[in-house]
Amino acid sequence: MQSTRLDDRDIAILATLCREGRIAKTDLAARVNLSPTPCWERMKRLEKAGLIRGYRAEIDLAGLGPHVQVFVTVELESHRAESFQIFERTIDRIEEVVGCWAIGGGYDYLMQVVTQDVASFQTLMDGLLESRAGVRRYFSYIVTKPVKELPPALALLGD
């Protein structure tokens, strides 16, 4: 993706959409001090540039029923490029893994897992260890309560 020059209004559009993805286009335009047509054109430009990748609803998982959210640090057995590719392809096929990041430091990956309960999480991890994904070891951190979940402060990331 090529770099797109953004001004304060572009940042305001992105920040508002991060917080309120379902905001009406006229309300969005008013919030960023633009008329609807130029606001819509900017949104389309931001989408085309790949800065807006999609629109999603924020779901209250507790309202759906019991669940467990777990963050997992993973260390691979081997650090060859092929090992990373195999692990990433394996993780891509596991629906319960809702986020996975390659990280620097003592571990190779940080995964976010959402599943029904601790037993189903353990079954998932046992299967991952038995697979050819190349996991040497992992450490799991069960979320006991959310403390802060916000989109990034986009205005702080600009020039």
Tab-separated table of C-alpha atoms in Angstrom:
chain	number	residue	atom	x	y	z
A	1	MET	CA	0.000	0.000	0.000
A	2	GLN	CA	1.393	3.374	-0.958
A	3	SER	CA	1.560	6.203	1.529
A	4	THR	CA	-1.431	8.550	1.442
A	5	ARG	CA	-1.098	12.153	2.578
A	6	LEU	CA	-3.636	12.828	5.292
A	7	ASP	CA	-4.809	16.130	6.660
A	8	ASP	CA	-6.599	16.853	9.936
A	9	ARG	CA	-10.032	16.160	8.426
A	10	ASP	CA	-8.917	12.767	7.073
A	11	ILE	CA	-7.655	11.874	10.550
A	12	ALA	CA	-10.938	13.099	12.067
A	13	ILE	CA	-12.917	10.922	9.632
A	14	LEU	CA	-10.809	7.855	10.469
A	15	ALA	CA	-10.978	8.494	14.219
A	16	THR	CA	-14.764	8.953	14.156
A	17	LEU	CA	-15.268	5.803	12.088
A	18	CYS	CA	-13.060	3.833	14.513
A	19	ARG	CA	-15.327	4.831	17.370
A	20	GLU	CA	-18.665	4.845	15.555
A	21	GLY	CA	-18.603	2.713	12.422
A	22	ARG	CA	-22.362	3.024	11.875
A	23	ILE	CA	-22.503	6.780	12.029
A	24	ALA	CA	-24.697	8.317	9.312
A	25	LYS	CA	-22.707	9.983	6.565
A	26	THR	CA	-24.395	13.336	7.200
A	27	ASP	CA	-23.532	13.119	10.914
A	28	LEU	CA	-19.954	12.198	10.061
A	29	ALA	CA	-19.706	15.176	7.699
A	30	ALA	CA	-21.015	17.515	10.409
A	31	ARG	CA	-18.542	16.148	12.973
A	32	VAL	CA	-15.547	16.790	10.710
A	33	ASN	CA	-16.884	20.142	9.491
A	34	LEU	CA	-17.432	19.158	5.851
A	35	SER	CA	-20.471	19.007	3.613
A	36	PRO	CA	-21.668	15.441	2.895
A	37	THR	CA	-20.350	15.118	-0.679
A	38	PRO	CA	-16.702	16.047	0.066
A	39	CYS	CA	-16.843	13.888	3.207
A	40	TRP	CA	-18.121	10.920	1.168
A	41	GLU	CA	-15.371	11.501	-1.443
A	42	ARG	CA	-12.718	11.494	1.294
A	43	MET	CA	-14.144	8.279	2.765
A	44	LYS	CA	-14.010	6.600	-0.642
A	45	ARG	CA	-10.415	7.803	-1.139
A	46	LEU	CA	-9.444	6.439	2.295
A	47	GLU	CA	-11.119	3.100	1.488
A	48	LYS	CA	-9.400	2.909	-1.914
A	49	ALA	CA	-6.036	3.682	-0.280
A	50	GLY	CA	-6.609	0.725	2.070
A	51	LEU	CA	-6.724	2.852	5.204
A	52	ILE	CA	-10.326	1.789	5.875
A	53	ARG	CA	-10.290	-2.003	5.646
A	54	GLY	CA	-13.865	-2.611	6.733
A	55	TYR	CA	-16.708	-1.807	9.079
A	56	ARG	CA	-17.568	-4.060	12.006
A	57	ALA	CA	-19.905	-4.211	14.952
A	58	GLU	CA	-18.476	-4.362	18.453
A	59	ILE	CA	-20.161	-7.360	20.086
A	60	ASP	CA	-20.713	-7.831	23.822
A	61	LEU	CA	-19.457	-11.417	24.111
A	62	ALA	CA	-20.816	-11.781	27.649
A	63	GLY	CA	-24.283	-11.132	26.239
A	64	LEU	CA	-23.901	-14.144	23.948
A	65	GLY	CA	-23.108	-16.514	26.784
A	66	PRO	CA	-20.171	-17.988	28.651
A	67	HIS	CA	-16.791	-17.622	27.006
A	68	VAL	CA	-13.123	-17.265	27.826
A	69	GLN	CA	-10.633	-14.909	26.225
A	70	VAL	CA	-6.977	-15.899	26.418
A	71	PHE	CA	-3.779	-14.223	25.296
A	72	VAL	CA	-1.057	-16.720	24.447
A	73	THR	CA	2.651	-16.163	23.899
A	74	VAL	CA	4.183	-18.750	21.586
A	75	GLU	CA	7.763	-19.825	21.026
A	76	LEU	CA	8.563	-21.899	17.949
A	77	GLU	CA	10.966	-24.836	17.869
A	78	SER	CA	12.817	-23.454	14.863
A	79	HIS	CA	13.398	-19.955	13.578
A	80	ARG	CA	13.703	-20.782	9.899
A	81	ALA	CA	11.457	-18.824	7.514
A	82	GLU	CA	9.599	-22.036	6.633
A	83	SER	CA	8.769	-22.621	10.315
A	84	PHE	CA	7.156	-19.206	10.616
A	85	GLN	CA	5.172	-19.776	7.413
A	86	ILE	CA	3.901	-23.181	8.604
A	87	PHE	CA	2.834	-21.755	11.961
A	88	GLU	CA	1.065	-18.790	10.364
A	89	ARG	CA	-0.811	-21.004	7.874
A	90	THR	CA	-1.891	-23.286	10.728
A	91	ILE	CA	-3.127	-20.398	12.877
A	92	ASP	CA	-4.991	-18.883	9.938
A	93	ARG	CA	-7.233	-21.976	9.850
A	94	ILE	CA	-8.157	-21.917	13.567
A	95	GLU	CA	-11.353	-19.895	14.049
A	96	GLU	CA	-10.878	-19.473	17.794
A	97	VAL	CA	-7.661	-17.535	17.171
A	98	VAL	CA	-9.076	-14.054	16.574
A	99	GLY	CA	-5.748	-12.212	16.577
A	100	CYS	CA	-2.141	-13.197	16.083
A	101	TRP	CA	0.919	-10.980	15.927
A	102	ALA	CA	4.588	-11.744	15.260
A	103	ILE	CA	6.481	-10.033	18.071
A	104	GLY	CA	10.039	-9.230	19.020
A	105	GLY	CA	11.544	-10.143	22.346
A	106	GLY	CA	11.517	-13.491	24.090
A	107	TYR	CA	8.590	-14.980	22.181
A	108	ASP	CA	7.742	-15.337	18.513
A	109	TYR	CA	3.975	-14.690	18.520
A	110	LEU	CA	1.181	-13.278	20.630
A	111	MET	CA	-2.220	-14.849	19.969
A	112	GLN	CA	-5.679	-13.829	21.124
A	113	VAL	CA	-8.081	-16.739	21.524
A	114	VAL	CA	-11.815	-16.625	22.237
A	115	THR	CA	-13.564	-19.900	23.003
A	116	GLN	CA	-16.365	-21.338	25.133
A	117	ASP	CA	-14.407	-22.336	28.212
A	118	VAL	CA	-10.985	-23.280	29.578
A	119	ALA	CA	-11.457	-26.931	28.594
A	120	SER	CA	-12.077	-26.048	24.938
A	121	PHE	CA	-9.084	-23.696	25.022
A	122	GLN	CA	-6.904	-26.512	26.340
A	123	THR	CA	-8.205	-28.883	23.650
A	124	LEU	CA	-7.299	-26.281	21.029
A	125	MET	CA	-3.775	-25.873	22.432
A	126	ASP	CA	-3.262	-29.643	22.733
A	127	GLY	CA	-4.189	-29.960	19.065
A	128	LEU	CA	-1.806	-27.156	18.156
A	129	LEU	CA	1.030	-28.868	20.038
A	130	GLU	CA	0.294	-32.186	18.305
A	131	SER	CA	0.121	-30.571	14.862
A	132	ARG	CA	3.091	-29.795	12.696
A	133	ALA	CA	2.845	-26.085	13.593
A	134	GLY	CA	6.250	-26.206	15.323
A	135	VAL	CA	5.273	-24.862	18.751
A	136	ARG	CA	8.040	-25.412	21.323
A	137	ARG	CA	6.116	-23.932	24.232
A	138	TYR	CA	3.417	-21.448	25.077
A	139	PHE	CA	2.203	-19.422	28.013
A	140	SER	CA	-1.457	-18.561	28.436
A	141	TYR	CA	-2.991	-15.537	30.145
A	142	ILE	CA	-6.718	-15.748	30.824
A	143	VAL	CA	-8.547	-12.415	30.719
A	144	THR	CA	-10.421	-11.931	33.989
A	145	LYS	CA	-11.992	-8.593	33.042
A	146	PRO	CA	-11.585	-6.001	30.327
A	147	VAL	CA	-10.045	-2.807	31.640
A	148	LYS	CA	-9.652	-0.708	28.508
A	149	GLU	CA	-10.609	-1.436	24.912
A	150	LEU	CA	-10.411	1.549	22.597
A	151	PRO	CA	-9.344	2.180	19.036
A	152	PRO	CA	-5.942	3.880	18.720
A	153	ALA	CA	-5.727	7.649	19.141
A	154	LEU	CA	-5.129	8.309	15.449
A	155	ALA	CA	-4.307	11.982	15.897
A	156	LEU	CA	-1.220	10.926	17.882
A	157	LEU	CA	0.071	8.799	14.992
A	158	GLY	CA	0.207	11.532	12.358
A	159	ASP	CA	3.096	13.744	11.368
